[in-house]
């Protein structure tokens, strides 16, 4: 069950949003679309997009079946991959999305990120850094909840994270 989630930066539900956050939705749609070429069809990969206080953007891939990190690209904006590459385009989109999302926090955390399956985008207000040890496992077993910016595909690699334990949806 998804509840509307008026997230105020504290991670607390505040009731239904009076209107959708169109800017956040558009940024998330861009990131999900640009992640698709980096998530081959039929894969079991989960992709995390994370920004850290030192200005780095991290693209992190995990295997769904064992939650092991299998690849990462980390760079500051001046060292992003070329803009005409899939990785560079996603780095730019991730930076824009995460900068906007950080602006929703009264005091942004040291690391803030989202996960995507190329369809949806979700984050965890209570545990904002997907690269933190055990982050995926906490969500898979229902110890922590996700807020959906865009619903993850329940039949895709993030399906185990998009079930009934979700904190809610922005829209």
mmCIF file of C-alpha atoms in Angstrom, residues 23-160:
data_model
loop_
_atom_site.group_PDB
_atom_site.id
_atom_site.type_symbol
_atom_site.label_atom_id
_atom_site.label_comp_id
_atom_site.label_asym_id
_atom_site.label_seq_id
_atom_site.Cartn_x
_atom_site.Cartn_y
_atom_site.Cartn_z
ATOM 1 C CA UNK A 23 10.229 19.374 -10.724
ATOM 2 C CA UNK A 24 11.202 16.363 -8.600
ATOM 3 C CA UNK A 25 9.170 14.064 -10.843
ATOM 4 C CA UNK A 26 10.819 15.419 -14.008
ATOM 5 C CA UNK A 27 14.314 15.070 -12.547
ATOM 6 C CA UNK A 28 13.570 11.502 -11.427
ATOM 7 C CA UNK A 29 12.129 10.604 -14.841
ATOM 8 C CA UNK A 30 15.293 11.874 -16.518
ATOM 9 C CA UNK A 31 17.513 9.857 -14.176
ATOM 10 C CA UNK A 32 15.468 6.668 -14.626
ATOM 11 C CA UNK A 33 15.422 7.040 -18.422
ATOM 12 C CA UNK A 34 19.160 7.712 -18.596
ATOM 13 C CA UNK A 35 19.863 4.720 -16.319
ATOM 14 C CA UNK A 36 18.154 2.288 -18.717
ATOM 15 C CA UNK A 37 21.148 1.785 -21.060
ATOM 16 C CA UNK A 38 23.288 1.019 -18.002
ATOM 17 C CA UNK A 39 20.842 -1.657 -16.786
ATOM 18 C CA UNK A 40 20.691 -4.283 -19.544
ATOM 19 C CA UNK A 41 17.383 -6.099 -20.085
ATOM 20 C CA UNK A 42 17.049 -9.277 -18.066
ATOM 21 C CA UNK A 43 19.724 -8.219 -15.600
ATOM 22 C CA UNK A 44 19.586 -8.513 -11.845
ATOM 23 C CA UNK A 45 21.274 -5.165 -11.185
ATOM 24 C CA UNK A 46 20.192 -2.345 -8.905
ATOM 25 C CA UNK A 47 21.682 1.077 -9.613
ATOM 26 C CA UNK A 48 22.327 3.619 -6.891
ATOM 27 C CA UNK A 49 22.960 7.307 -7.511
ATOM 28 C CA UNK A 50 24.616 9.062 -4.607
ATOM 29 C CA UNK A 51 26.049 12.512 -3.883
ATOM 30 C CA UNK A 52 28.503 13.111 -1.073
ATOM 31 C CA UNK A 53 29.403 16.256 0.852
ATOM 32 C CA UNK A 54 32.704 16.530 -1.045
ATOM 33 C CA UNK A 55 30.790 17.014 -4.317
ATOM 34 C CA UNK A 56 31.297 13.518 -5.713
ATOM 35 C CA UNK A 57 28.565 11.708 -7.638
ATOM 36 C CA UNK A 58 28.684 7.928 -7.311
ATOM 37 C CA UNK A 59 26.995 5.498 -9.679
ATOM 38 C CA UNK A 60 26.878 2.152 -7.856
ATOM 39 C CA UNK A 61 25.663 -1.210 -9.189
ATOM 40 C CA UNK A 62 24.662 -4.130 -6.944
ATOM 41 C CA UNK A 63 23.483 -7.651 -7.731
ATOM 42 C CA UNK A 64 19.959 -8.248 -6.488
ATOM 43 C CA UNK A 65 20.447 -11.830 -5.380
ATOM 44 C CA UNK A 66 23.346 -11.183 -2.979
ATOM 45 C CA UNK A 67 23.419 -7.373 -2.559
ATOM 46 C CA UNK A 68 27.096 -7.318 -3.549
ATOM 47 C CA UNK A 69 28.520 -4.206 -5.153
ATOM 48 C CA UNK A 70 29.740 -5.131 -8.613
ATOM 49 C CA UNK A 71 30.780 -1.762 -10.072
ATOM 50 C CA UNK A 72 31.049 1.917 -9.259
ATOM 51 C CA UNK A 73 31.953 5.154 -10.993
ATOM 52 C CA UNK A 74 32.807 8.077 -8.733
ATOM 53 C CA UNK A 75 33.715 11.567 -9.887
ATOM 54 C CA UNK A 76 33.378 15.227 -9.108
ATOM 55 C CA UNK A 77 31.437 17.209 -11.736
ATOM 56 C CA UNK A 78 34.607 18.473 -13.421
ATOM 57 C CA UNK A 79 35.716 14.856 -13.968
ATOM 58 C CA UNK A 80 32.402 13.342 -15.124
ATOM 59 C CA UNK A 81 32.455 10.987 -18.076
ATOM 60 C CA UNK A 82 31.869 12.708 -21.439
ATOM 61 C CA UNK A 83 28.357 14.167 -21.691
ATOM 62 C CA UNK A 84 27.641 12.187 -24.855
ATOM 63 C CA UNK A 85 28.276 8.878 -23.041
ATOM 64 C CA UNK A 86 25.557 6.994 -21.147
ATOM 65 C CA UNK A 87 27.548 7.317 -17.932
ATOM 66 C CA UNK A 88 28.176 11.049 -18.357
ATOM 67 C CA UNK A 89 24.535 11.794 -19.145
ATOM 68 C CA UNK A 90 23.461 9.872 -16.036
ATOM 69 C CA UNK A 91 26.062 11.616 -13.868
ATOM 70 C CA UNK A 92 24.648 14.990 -14.955
ATOM 71 C CA UNK A 93 21.055 13.870 -14.318
ATOM 72 C CA UNK A 94 21.987 12.352 -10.940
ATOM 73 C CA UNK A 95 23.719 15.572 -9.878
ATOM 74 C CA UNK A 96 20.619 17.625 -10.737
ATOM 75 C CA UNK A 97 18.219 15.198 -9.019
ATOM 76 C CA UNK A 98 20.304 14.816 -5.872
ATOM 77 C CA UNK A 99 20.978 18.543 -5.605
ATOM 78 C CA UNK A 100 17.241 19.211 -5.757
ATOM 79 C CA UNK A 101 16.495 16.422 -3.265
ATOM 80 C CA UNK A 102 19.197 17.720 -0.879
ATOM 81 C CA UNK A 103 17.451 21.079 -0.939
ATOM 82 C CA UNK A 104 14.431 19.407 0.678
ATOM 83 C CA UNK A 105 16.494 18.592 3.806
ATOM 84 C CA UNK A 106 16.864 21.226 6.525
ATOM 85 C CA UNK A 107 20.504 20.122 6.785
ATOM 86 C CA UNK A 108 21.556 17.725 4.007
ATOM 87 C CA UNK A 109 23.236 14.508 5.128
ATOM 88 C CA UNK A 110 26.879 13.750 4.292
ATOM 89 C CA UNK A 111 25.711 11.303 1.623
ATOM 90 C CA UNK A 112 22.349 11.286 -0.096
ATOM 91 C CA UNK A 113 21.167 8.961 -2.787
ATOM 92 C CA UNK A 114 18.422 7.157 -4.623
ATOM 93 C CA UNK A 115 18.076 3.801 -6.301
ATOM 94 C CA UNK A 116 16.648 3.126 -9.716
ATOM 95 C CA UNK A 117 15.730 0.164 -11.841
ATOM 96 C CA UNK A 118 15.406 2.277 -14.982
ATOM 97 C CA UNK A 119 11.675 2.634 -14.347
ATOM 98 C CA UNK A 120 11.296 4.022 -10.858
ATOM 99 C CA UNK A 121 13.315 6.063 -8.398
ATOM 100 C CA UNK A 122 13.185 5.699 -4.610
ATOM 101 C CA UNK A 123 15.065 6.916 -1.572
ATOM 102 C CA UNK A 124 15.074 6.303 2.165
ATOM 103 C CA UNK A 125 14.544 9.408 4.304
ATOM 104 C CA UNK A 126 15.705 7.565 7.440
ATOM 105 C CA UNK A 127 18.831 6.119 5.784
ATOM 106 C CA UNK A 128 19.697 8.456 2.900
ATOM 107 C CA UNK A 129 22.998 6.859 1.748
ATOM 108 C CA UNK A 130 22.444 3.733 -0.384
ATOM 109 C CA UNK A 131 26.171 2.935 -0.236
ATOM 110 C CA UNK A 132 26.019 2.472 3.542
ATOM 111 C CA UNK A 133 26.819 -1.024 4.735
ATOM 112 C CA UNK A 134 23.678 -3.180 4.774
ATOM 113 C CA UNK A 135 21.426 -0.538 3.170
ATOM 114 C CA UNK A 136 19.899 -2.871 0.561
ATOM 115 C CA UNK A 137 19.456 -5.718 3.025
ATOM 116 C CA UNK A 138 17.655 -3.461 5.550
ATOM 117 C CA UNK A 139 15.153 -2.567 2.850
ATOM 118 C CA UNK A 140 14.790 -6.074 1.455
ATOM 119 C CA UNK A 141 13.866 -7.511 4.864
ATOM 120 C CA UNK A 142 11.572 -4.609 5.743
ATOM 121 C CA UNK A 143 13.668 -3.047 8.523
ATOM 122 C CA UNK A 144 13.619 0.263 6.713
ATOM 123 C CA UNK A 145 11.213 1.833 4.243
ATOM 124 C CA UNK A 146 11.517 3.565 0.903
ATOM 125 C CA UNK A 147 9.778 6.663 -0.363
ATOM 126 C CA UNK A 148 8.908 6.326 -4.036
ATOM 127 C CA UNK A 149 9.485 9.338 -6.233
ATOM 128 C CA UNK A 150 8.524 7.109 -9.181
ATOM 129 C CA UNK A 151 7.309 3.577 -8.478
ATOM 130 C CA UNK A 152 9.932 0.876 -8.934
ATOM 131 C CA UNK A 153 9.004 -2.027 -11.212
ATOM 132 C CA UNK A 154 7.577 -4.714 -8.865
ATOM 133 C CA UNK A 155 8.674 -7.432 -11.324
ATOM 134 C CA UNK A 156 12.181 -6.044 -11.895
ATOM 135 C CA UNK A 157 15.402 -6.271 -9.900
ATOM 136 C CA UNK A 158 14.119 -3.780 -7.300
ATOM 137 C CA UNK A 159 10.887 -5.732 -6.832
ATOM 138 C CA UNK A 160 11.996 -7.029 -3.456
#
